[in-house]
Tab-separated table of C-alpha atoms and ligand atoms in Angstrom:
chain	number	residue	atom	x	y	z
A	1	MET	CA	0.440	0.282	-0.179
A	2	THR	CA	3.140	2.872	0.761
A	3	GLN	CA	4.313	1.565	-2.398
A	4	ASP	CA	1.495	2.246	-4.455
A	5	LEU	CA	0.635	5.653	-2.173
A	6	SER	CA	3.627	7.006	-2.916
A	7	GLN	CA	3.591	6.412	-6.671
A	8	LEU	CA	-0.217	7.911	-6.876
A	9	ALA	CA	1.622	10.686	-4.468
A	10	GLN	CA	3.946	11.443	-7.204
A	11	GLU	CA	1.786	11.605	-9.721
A	12	ILE	CA	-0.250	14.112	-8.434
A	13	LEU	CA	2.610	16.424	-8.513
A	14	ARG	CA	2.930	15.715	-12.031
A	15	ARG	CA	-0.212	15.996	-12.515
A	16	ASN	CA	-0.703	19.513	-10.391
A	17	ASP	CA	2.185	20.818	-12.777
A	18	ARG	CA	1.594	23.903	-14.696
A	19	GLY	CA	5.168	23.870	-15.598
A	20	GLY	CA	7.898	24.901	-12.956
A	21	TYR	CA	5.410	25.401	-10.282
A	22	THR	CA	2.294	23.571	-9.544
A	23	VAL	CA	-0.896	24.151	-8.524
A	24	PRO	CA	-2.598	23.184	-4.684
A	25	THR	CA	-5.174	21.048	-6.593
A	26	HIS	CA	-7.044	21.718	-10.053
A	27	GLY	CA	-10.073	23.304	-10.806
A	28	LEU	CA	-10.404	25.098	-6.798
A	29	TYR	CA	-6.620	26.385	-6.833
A	30	PRO	CA	-5.535	26.721	-10.931
A	31	TYR	CA	-2.372	29.262	-9.521
A	32	GLN	CA	1.007	29.142	-7.849
A	33	TRP	CA	0.446	30.007	-4.076
A	34	ASN	CA	2.931	30.697	-1.443
A	35	TRP	CA	3.662	28.422	1.511
A	36	ASP	CA	1.869	25.576	-0.355
A	37	SER	CA	4.799	25.566	-3.173
A	38	ALA	CA	7.104	25.732	-0.118
A	39	PHE	CA	5.480	21.987	1.447
A	40	VAL	CA	5.173	21.126	-2.413
A	41	ALA	CA	9.158	21.347	-2.646
A	42	LEU	CA	9.616	18.977	0.237
A	43	GLY	CA	7.234	16.380	-1.505
A	44	PHE	CA	8.894	16.691	-5.003
A	45	ALA	CA	12.726	16.940	-3.186
A	46	GLU	CA	12.194	13.225	-3.032
A	47	PHE	CA	12.118	12.034	-5.805
A	48	ASP	CA	12.876	15.131	-8.665
A	49	ARG	CA	15.642	17.670	-6.424
A	50	ASP	CA	16.206	19.927	-9.399
A	51	ARG	CA	11.744	20.044	-9.610
A	52	ALA	CA	11.960	20.712	-5.949
A	53	TRP	CA	14.116	24.080	-6.315
A	54	GLN	CA	12.599	25.077	-9.087
A	55	GLU	CA	9.313	25.021	-7.773
A	56	ILE	CA	10.399	28.016	-5.229
A	57	GLU	CA	12.599	29.958	-7.790
A	58	THR	CA	9.362	30.045	-9.731
A	59	LEU	CA	8.044	31.389	-6.639
A	60	ILE	CA	10.637	33.664	-5.803
A	61	SER	CA	10.004	35.226	-9.893
A	62	GLY	CA	6.809	36.989	-8.192
A	63	GLN	CA	8.821	38.859	-5.418
A	64	TRP	CA	8.057	42.317	-5.185
A	65	GLU	CA	10.733	45.143	-5.366
A	66	ASP	CA	9.729	45.782	-1.298
A	67	GLY	CA	10.510	42.135	-0.333
A	68	MET	CA	7.105	40.881	-0.098
A	69	ILE	CA	6.210	37.304	-1.322
A	70	PRO	CA	2.557	37.851	-2.732
A	71	HIS	CA	-0.272	35.153	-1.682
A	72	ILE	CA	-0.946	33.890	-5.021
A	73	ILE	CA	1.263	34.179	-8.448
A	74	PHE	CA	-1.140	34.473	-11.252
A	75	HIS	CA	0.997	32.974	-14.156
A	76	LYS	CA	-1.364	32.916	-16.268
A	77	ASP	CA	-5.414	33.681	-16.420
A	78	ASP	CA	-7.990	31.279	-15.230
A	79	PRO	CA	-11.829	32.138	-15.126
A	80	GLY	CA	-12.705	29.418	-12.841
A	81	TYR	CA	-11.167	31.666	-9.821
A	82	PHE	CA	-12.297	34.710	-7.886
A	83	PRO	CA	-10.809	36.977	-6.539
A	84	GLY	CA	-8.322	36.756	-10.199
A	85	PRO	CA	-5.817	39.357	-10.995
A	86	SER	CA	-8.392	41.589	-12.579
A	87	VAL	CA	-9.602	41.995	-8.873
A	88	TRP	CA	-6.313	42.627	-7.298
A	89	ALA	CA	-5.255	44.439	-9.678
A	90	THR	CA	-1.587	44.977	-8.158
A	91	GLY	CA	-0.113	46.210	-10.915
A	92	LYS	CA	2.489	43.676	-11.340
A	93	THR	CA	4.707	41.269	-13.603
A	94	PRO	CA	3.942	38.520	-13.431
A	95	ALA	CA	0.695	39.038	-11.845
A	96	THR	CA	-0.080	38.221	-8.195
A	97	SER	CA	-1.894	39.076	-5.042
A	98	GLY	CA	-1.151	42.042	-2.702
A	99	ILE	CA	-1.255	40.311	0.419
A	100	THR	CA	1.418	37.721	1.884
A	101	GLN	CA	1.578	33.895	3.491
A	102	PRO	CA	2.792	32.182	6.067
A	103	PRO	CA	6.642	32.979	5.727
A	104	VAL	CA	8.326	29.376	6.256
A	105	LEU	CA	10.410	29.547	2.901
A	106	ALA	CA	13.799	29.763	4.875
A	107	THR	CA	12.645	26.384	6.758
A	108	ILE	CA	12.105	24.869	3.687
A	109	VAL	CA	15.670	26.272	1.651
A	110	ARG	CA	17.840	25.218	4.755
A	111	LYS	CA	16.042	21.828	4.597
A	112	LEU	CA	16.783	20.875	0.924
A	113	TRP	CA	20.806	22.535	1.266
A	114	GLU	CA	21.566	20.277	4.143
A	115	ASP	CA	20.046	17.189	2.714
A	116	GLU	CA	22.257	17.888	-0.631
A	117	GLY	CA	25.846	17.885	1.784
A	118	ALA	CA	24.919	22.391	3.430
A	119	ASP	CA	27.650	23.688	1.128
A	120	PRO	CA	27.567	27.225	1.526
A	121	ALA	CA	28.781	27.459	-2.388
A	122	ASN	CA	25.570	26.229	-3.510
A	123	PRO	CA	23.898	28.693	-5.904
A	124	ARG	CA	20.491	27.941	-5.851
A	125	MET	CA	20.758	27.907	-2.149
A	126	ARG	CA	22.072	31.027	-2.117
A	127	ALA	CA	19.886	33.320	-4.400
A	128	LEU	CA	16.999	31.989	-2.382
A	129	TYR	CA	18.891	32.580	0.836
A	130	GLN	CA	18.500	36.364	-0.610
A	131	ALA	CA	15.091	36.128	-1.368
A	132	CYS	CA	14.135	35.042	2.699
A	133	VAL	CA	16.848	37.764	3.808
A	134	LYS	CA	14.547	40.396	1.786
A	135	SER	CA	11.056	39.396	2.694
A	136	HIS	CA	11.731	38.513	6.482
A	137	ARG	CA	12.961	42.282	6.583
A	138	TRP	CA	9.596	43.486	4.696
A	139	PHE	CA	7.757	41.680	7.867
A	140	HIS	CA	10.152	43.432	10.625
A	141	THR	CA	9.029	46.492	8.201
A	142	TYR	CA	5.768	46.036	7.791
A	143	ARG	CA	4.178	43.723	10.355
A	144	ASP	CA	5.469	44.111	13.725
A	145	PRO	CA	3.423	47.154	14.996
A	146	LEU	CA	3.820	46.867	18.343
A	147	GLY	CA	7.666	46.292	18.365
A	148	ASN	CA	7.839	43.059	19.916
A	149	GLY	CA	9.026	40.324	16.978
A	150	LEU	CA	5.116	39.298	16.728
A	151	VAL	CA	3.713	39.302	13.514
A	152	MET	CA	0.685	40.991	12.263
A	153	VAL	CA	-1.459	40.201	9.570
A	154	THR	CA	-3.732	42.579	7.752
A	155	HIS	CA	-5.837	40.160	5.908
A	156	ASN	CA	-7.583	36.443	7.385
A	157	TRP	CA	-5.799	34.719	3.918
A	158	GLU	CA	-2.304	35.610	4.680
A	159	THR	CA	-2.539	33.391	7.624
A	160	GLY	CA	-3.165	30.030	5.556
A	161	ARG	CA	-5.795	29.187	8.154
A	162	ASP	CA	-8.714	31.150	5.953
A	163	ASN	CA	-11.972	31.314	7.784
A	164	SER	CA	-10.290	30.094	11.150
A	165	SER	CA	-12.861	31.381	14.253
A	166	GLU	CA	-9.831	33.757	15.659
A	167	TRP	CA	-10.551	35.898	12.900
A	168	ASP	CA	-14.574	36.137	14.064
A	169	ASP	CA	-14.998	39.085	15.967
A	170	ALA	CA	-12.555	41.465	13.915
A	171	LEU	CA	-13.967	39.880	10.999
A	172	ALA	CA	-17.786	41.409	12.068
A	173	ARG	CA	-16.139	44.624	12.513
A	174	VAL	CA	-15.338	44.829	8.710
A	175	ASP	CA	-17.634	47.522	6.966
A	176	THR	CA	-18.883	45.592	3.970
A	177	SER	CA	-21.508	48.097	2.463
A	178	GLY	CA	-19.184	48.959	-0.416
A	179	VAL	CA	-18.188	45.355	-1.574
A	180	GLY	CA	-20.375	45.248	-4.340
A	181	THR	CA	-21.895	42.229	-6.646
A	182	TYR	CA	-19.531	39.695	-6.922
A	183	GLN	CA	-19.973	35.524	-8.040
A	184	ARG	CA	-17.987	32.968	-6.146
A	185	ARG	CA	-16.146	30.223	-7.713
A	186	ASP	CA	-15.364	27.982	-4.604
A	187	THR	CA	-18.963	26.616	-4.556
A	188	GLY	CA	-18.684	25.377	-7.881
A	189	HIS	CA	-15.941	23.274	-7.584
A	190	VAL	CA	-16.626	21.773	-3.803
A	191	ASP	CA	-19.408	21.413	-1.228
A	192	ALA	CA	-20.707	24.319	0.129
A	193	ALA	CA	-20.311	23.286	3.774
A	194	MET	CA	-16.918	23.182	2.873
A	195	ARG	CA	-16.278	26.738	2.356
A	196	PRO	CA	-16.359	29.995	4.215
A	197	THR	CA	-20.359	31.778	4.371
A	198	ALA	CA	-21.174	34.387	2.274
A	199	VAL	CA	-20.988	36.810	4.897
A	200	GLU	CA	-17.988	35.982	5.418
A	201	TYR	CA	-17.072	36.507	2.517
A	202	ASP	CA	-18.415	39.889	1.787
A	203	ARG	CA	-15.750	40.800	4.429
A	204	TYR	CA	-12.967	38.910	2.665
A	205	VAL	CA	-13.734	41.215	-0.472
A	206	ALA	CA	-14.128	43.940	1.329
A	207	ILE	CA	-10.547	43.902	3.265
A	208	LEU	CA	-9.535	42.544	-0.402
A	209	GLN	CA	-10.232	46.453	-1.430
A	210	PHE	CA	-9.421	48.324	0.645
A	211	GLY	CA	-5.608	47.283	-0.123
A	212	ARG	CA	-6.698	47.661	-4.112
A	213	LYS	CA	-7.812	51.413	-2.943
A	214	SER	CA	-4.262	52.379	-1.113
A	215	GLY	CA	-2.776	51.255	-4.842
A	216	TRP	CA	-1.556	48.555	-2.220
A	217	ASN	CA	0.673	50.666	-0.313
A	218	HIS	CA	1.489	48.047	2.653
A	219	ARG	CA	2.713	51.330	5.340
A	220	GLU	CA	-1.457	52.659	4.643
A	221	ILE	CA	-2.581	49.517	5.255
A	222	ALA	CA	-0.645	48.219	8.187
A	223	ASP	CA	-1.503	51.139	9.887
A	224	HIS	CA	-5.053	52.001	8.923
A	225	GLY	CA	-6.676	48.467	7.731
A	226	PRO	CA	-9.608	46.940	8.174
A	227	PHE	CA	-8.024	43.985	9.860
A	228	ARG	CA	-5.033	43.875	11.847
A	229	MET	CA	-4.513	40.418	13.800
A	230	LEU	CA	-1.602	39.635	15.363
A	231	ASP	CA	-1.486	35.375	14.071
A	232	VAL	CA	0.012	32.991	16.318
A	233	GLY	CA	1.154	31.291	13.148
A	234	MET	CA	2.556	33.198	11.308
A	235	SER	CA	4.401	34.589	14.089
A	236	MET	CA	5.929	31.403	15.280
A	237	GLU	CA	6.529	30.330	11.883
A	238	LEU	CA	8.379	33.825	11.172
A	239	LEU	CA	10.407	33.034	14.353
A	240	ARG	CA	11.518	29.516	13.347
A	241	ALA	CA	12.483	30.718	9.919
A	242	ASN	CA	14.538	33.508	11.744
A	243	ARG	CA	16.630	31.006	13.454
A	244	ASP	CA	17.125	28.487	9.908
A	245	LEU	CA	18.098	30.963	7.755
A	246	LEU	CA	20.548	32.497	11.052
A	247	VAL	CA	22.329	28.993	10.484
A	248	LEU	CA	22.383	30.516	6.352
A	249	ALA	CA	23.654	33.966	7.067
A	250	GLN	CA	26.102	31.851	9.455
A	251	ALA	CA	27.507	29.221	6.599
A	252	LEU	CA	27.978	32.513	4.254
A	253	GLY	CA	29.749	34.282	6.336
A	254	ASP	CA	27.334	37.541	6.418
A	255	THR	CA	28.249	38.616	9.742
A	256	ALA	CA	25.361	41.605	8.798
A	257	VAL	CA	22.708	39.447	8.627
A	258	VAL	CA	23.677	37.143	11.291
A	259	ALA	CA	23.779	40.030	14.076
A	260	GLU	CA	20.091	41.382	12.386
A	261	LEU	CA	18.279	38.003	12.898
A	262	GLU	CA	19.453	37.751	16.479
A	263	ALA	CA	18.014	40.259	17.836
A	264	ARG	CA	14.936	39.550	15.967
A	265	ILE	CA	14.979	36.427	17.589
A	266	THR	CA	15.678	37.494	21.368
A	267	LEU	CA	12.842	40.361	20.623
A	268	SER	CA	10.059	37.645	18.966
A	269	GLU	CA	11.095	35.005	21.929
A	270	ALA	CA	10.395	37.531	24.617
A	271	GLY	CA	7.361	39.199	22.398
A	272	MET	CA	5.691	35.674	22.274
A	273	ASP	CA	4.163	35.928	26.037
A	274	TRP	CA	1.794	38.213	24.303
A	275	LEU	CA	0.238	36.189	22.628
A	276	TRP	CA	-0.092	33.488	25.868
A	277	HIS	CA	-3.860	33.510	27.398
A	278	GLU	CA	-3.315	32.616	30.976
A	279	GLU	CA	-6.652	30.886	31.695
A	280	VAL	CA	-6.885	29.147	28.505
A	281	GLY	CA	-3.664	27.793	28.823
A	282	ALA	CA	-2.278	27.944	25.192
A	283	TYR	CA	-0.862	30.963	22.848
A	284	CYS	CA	-4.253	32.865	20.819
A	285	SER	CA	-4.174	34.811	18.020
A	286	ARG	CA	-4.750	38.666	19.880
A	287	ASP	CA	-6.135	41.739	18.082
A	288	VAL	CA	-3.453	44.601	17.452
A	289	THR	CA	-6.559	47.342	17.577
A	290	THR	CA	-9.005	46.335	21.088
A	291	GLY	CA	-6.084	44.548	22.075
A	292	GLU	CA	-8.576	41.027	22.544
A	293	SER	CA	-7.097	37.888	22.410
A	294	SER	CA	-9.044	35.724	21.133
A	295	GLY	CA	-8.829	32.554	23.290
A	296	LEU	CA	-9.130	29.658	21.259
A	297	VAL	CA	-6.763	26.890	21.136
A	298	THR	CA	-6.534	26.340	17.412
A	299	ASN	CA	-3.625	23.810	16.064
A	300	ALA	CA	-1.546	26.947	15.153
A	301	SER	CA	-1.260	27.489	19.130
A	302	PHE	CA	1.196	23.870	19.294
A	303	LEU	CA	3.365	25.375	16.760
A	304	ALA	CA	5.179	26.841	20.259
A	305	PHE	CA	7.803	23.637	20.004
A	306	TYR	CA	8.583	24.327	15.971
A	307	ALA	CA	8.717	28.015	17.312
A	308	GLY	CA	11.524	27.115	20.300
A	309	VAL	CA	9.535	28.844	22.966
A	310	GLY	CA	7.433	28.325	25.792
A	311	SER	CA	8.586	28.108	29.512
A	312	PRO	CA	8.336	24.306	31.245
A	313	ALA	CA	4.821	25.404	32.944
A	314	GLN	CA	3.579	26.553	29.315
A	315	ARG	CA	4.632	24.163	27.226
A	316	ARG	CA	2.847	21.717	30.087
A	317	ARG	CA	-0.207	23.123	29.431
A	318	LEU	CA	0.055	23.113	26.002
A	319	LEU	CA	0.135	19.097	26.046
A	320	ALA	CA	-2.408	19.052	28.644
A	321	ALA	CA	-4.534	20.629	26.019
A	322	LEU	CA	-3.454	18.771	22.995
A	323	ASP	CA	-4.235	15.558	25.642
A	324	ARG	CA	-7.596	16.920	25.717
A	325	MET	CA	-8.024	17.554	22.325
A	326	THR	CA	-7.884	13.450	21.526
A	327	GLY	CA	-10.846	13.226	24.042
A	328	SER	CA	-12.717	14.556	20.777
A	329	ALA	CA	-10.670	13.437	18.061
A	330	THR	CA	-10.117	10.440	17.019
A	331	TYR	CA	-7.554	12.093	14.623
A	332	LEU	CA	-4.538	15.002	15.768
A	333	VAL	CA	-4.109	17.660	14.971
A	334	PRO	CA	-7.855	19.246	14.905
A	335	SER	CA	-7.452	23.089	13.370
A	336	LEU	CA	-10.262	24.113	16.115
A	337	GLU	CA	-10.582	22.355	19.720
A	338	ALA	CA	-13.817	20.684	19.524
A	339	GLY	CA	-16.276	22.783	21.766
A	340	SER	CA	-15.495	25.622	20.675
A	341	ARG	CA	-17.832	28.503	19.329
A	342	ALA	CA	-17.873	27.744	15.391
A	343	TYR	CA	-16.373	24.485	15.397
A	344	ASP	CA	-17.049	22.129	12.451
A	345	HIS	CA	-15.589	19.071	11.950
A	346	LYS	CA	-16.377	20.138	8.111
A	347	ARG	CA	-15.758	23.022	7.577
A	348	TYR	CA	-12.093	24.677	6.767
A	349	TRP	CA	-10.396	25.942	9.363
A	350	ARG	CA	-12.929	25.347	11.698
A	351	GLY	CA	-12.095	21.580	12.599
A	352	PRO	CA	-10.400	19.975	10.373
A	353	ILE	CA	-6.888	18.354	10.185
A	354	TRP	CA	-4.276	20.191	7.317
A	355	LEU	CA	-1.508	17.596	7.333
A	356	VAL	CA	1.874	20.650	6.544
A	357	VAL	CA	0.570	21.963	10.084
A	358	SER	CA	0.477	18.306	11.544
A	359	TYR	CA	3.965	17.903	10.081
A	360	MET	CA	5.278	21.375	11.378
A	361	VAL	CA	3.949	20.595	15.054
A	362	GLY	CA	4.701	17.373	15.413
A	363	GLN	CA	8.463	18.341	13.647
A	364	GLY	CA	8.733	20.448	16.392
A	365	LEU	CA	7.082	17.808	18.950
A	366	ALA	CA	10.030	15.755	17.798
A	367	GLU	CA	12.543	18.446	18.424
A	368	ALA	CA	11.972	19.150	21.698
A	369	GLY	CA	11.928	15.133	23.213
A	370	HIS	CA	8.166	14.893	22.748
A	371	GLU	CA	8.547	11.733	20.426
A	372	ASP	CA	5.622	10.166	21.734
A	373	TRP	CA	2.776	13.050	20.695
A	374	ALA	CA	5.116	13.458	17.119
A	375	GLU	CA	4.663	10.041	16.332
A	376	ARG	CA	1.065	9.806	17.108
A	377	ILE	CA	0.100	13.043	15.033
A	378	ARG	CA	2.778	11.457	12.117
A	379	THR	CA	0.540	8.414	12.518
A	380	ASP	CA	-2.376	9.911	12.343
A	381	SER	CA	-1.577	11.419	9.350
A	382	ARG	CA	-0.552	8.643	7.654
A	383	LYS	CA	-3.846	6.721	8.421
A	384	LEU	CA	-5.827	9.648	7.113
A	385	ILE	CA	-4.543	9.228	3.921
A	386	GLU	CA	-4.514	5.313	3.487
A	387	LEU	CA	-8.302	5.952	4.598
A	388	SER	CA	-9.766	8.798	2.488
A	389	GLY	CA	-6.752	10.066	0.006
A	390	PHE	CA	-5.280	13.445	-0.485
A	391	TYR	CA	-7.324	15.100	0.379
A	392	GLU	CA	-7.047	19.419	1.216
A	393	SER	CA	-8.556	18.506	4.522
A	394	PHE	CA	-10.159	15.701	6.922
A	395	SER	CA	-12.353	15.636	9.628
A	396	PRO	CA	-10.605	14.445	12.756
A	397	GLU	CA	-13.562	12.878	14.163
A	398	THR	CA	-14.370	10.181	10.674
A	399	GLY	CA	-11.263	10.792	8.816
A	400	ALA	CA	-13.365	12.000	5.551
A	401	GLY	CA	-11.791	14.058	3.480
A	402	SER	CA	-13.269	17.915	2.803
A	403	GLY	CA	-12.103	20.462	0.631
A	404	GLY	CA	-10.186	19.578	-3.200
A	405	PRO	CA	-9.339	15.845	-4.267
A	406	ASP	CA	-5.887	15.271	-5.022
A	407	PHE	CA	-4.209	18.203	-3.333
A	408	SER	CA	-0.580	19.085	-3.894
A	409	TRP	CA	1.029	20.143	-0.427
A	410	THR	CA	-1.279	16.240	0.962
A	411	ALA	CA	1.131	14.454	-1.623
A	412	ALA	CA	3.965	16.375	-0.302
A	413	MET	CA	3.266	15.530	3.042
A	414	TRP	CA	3.117	11.676	2.361
A	415	LEU	CA	6.253	12.034	0.156
A	416	ALA	CA	8.344	13.784	2.530
A	417	TRP	CA	6.531	12.715	5.985
A	418	CYS	CA	3.921	10.747	7.086
A	419	GLY	CA	4.137	7.768	4.138
A	420	LYS	CA	7.819	7.560	5.035
B	501	LIG	C1	-6.656	27.761	0.675
B	501	LIG	C2	-5.662	27.414	2.267
B	501	LIG	C3	-4.715	28.406	2.338
B	501	LIG	C4	-3.512	27.843	0.735
B	501	LIG	C5	-4.875	27.605	-0.637
B	501	LIG	C6	-4.426	27.180	-1.603
B	501	LIG	O1	-6.664	29.273	0.943
B	501	LIG	O2	-6.271	28.084	3.064
B	501	LIG	O3	-4.041	27.702	2.946
B	501	LIG	O4	-2.881	28.182	1.013
B	501	LIG	O5	-6.067	27.115	-0.040
B	501	LIG	O6	-4.252	25.515	-1.125
């Protein structure tokens, strides 16, 4: 079975290849997505190393002059997707969206480079290193409103956890009166019960429209945008990525960047406590404007291990929360704790399991010496694919696949992690 599934996983990546980049899945997502491509590179690396590097190089071809790596690169127009390039209207070549996505690239580049012998002269690593330095500086310049090393997002789509309940209160304040009419495309590809609601979608579009009206002025959006959240996931991922970028900077003898990154890492390590919710016993996303914590335990809360933060007491509480999740979930790690408001085991990021987040959580737990938990998560992830195939996400209760089928990053996670 492993053999067959590995074969199938490779076929999915080949089939979703559009020439130098993969689409997340046929139909629902017809372009190149930022963090999808980073994880997809890990999958390709298992059988075609050149293609793995290429996936990231193609992504970087869309990087903006200010350093931002966009969340979508629209290499070719496709009428089956909304909001497409004409809606974003960023005026870039290649056409891109105007927002970013989780900064996991430096972590992946480090892995590809180390797996090939960690040669400091590796030209592909060196080029991508420069792109990562620029991108991390963009985050530090535009997305650290409190100066404490955490990451602010200005659109919920940036988090990659699009409709997580963490954003509900902030989204409810977004004025949608000027949104106008538009035609959604996602619900034509998959069951509407698995996608965000119409009210939610209006808010997403309203935030997009604010960015477009500002001419995609990232300073204006950061200071006055309608959605300003400190995201647990991105904060943890950037801290981790800074640590990995530091290893590259050291190998290259880039002393100025080494010093810069060390300072950022120290700042973020101390800053992370701003997200800690003592009553809940977890790191939770928090609204910049109101200071309110979501108070919700999500799969991103457990990225603390991956980021290397948390006192022994905080880590114990996080493990207790993970243990609590096993009470209602047959499989780990649900994207939202059952029993929380808005939990729904089928709806996108309000319950379903996403293997890329599980992979990072498992990775962090293993590194922190919690091999038993890491193995439990890896085994559960494997079972989900064996049971249902390479779906976008999975119900933590039944293991049924949700969202799109034949998903690139799910195939990549099989090849690089849980199917090994
Ligand atoms: C959805 C997911 C996001 C992912 C994208 C493409 O928007 O929420 O994380 O990058 O699909 O797969």
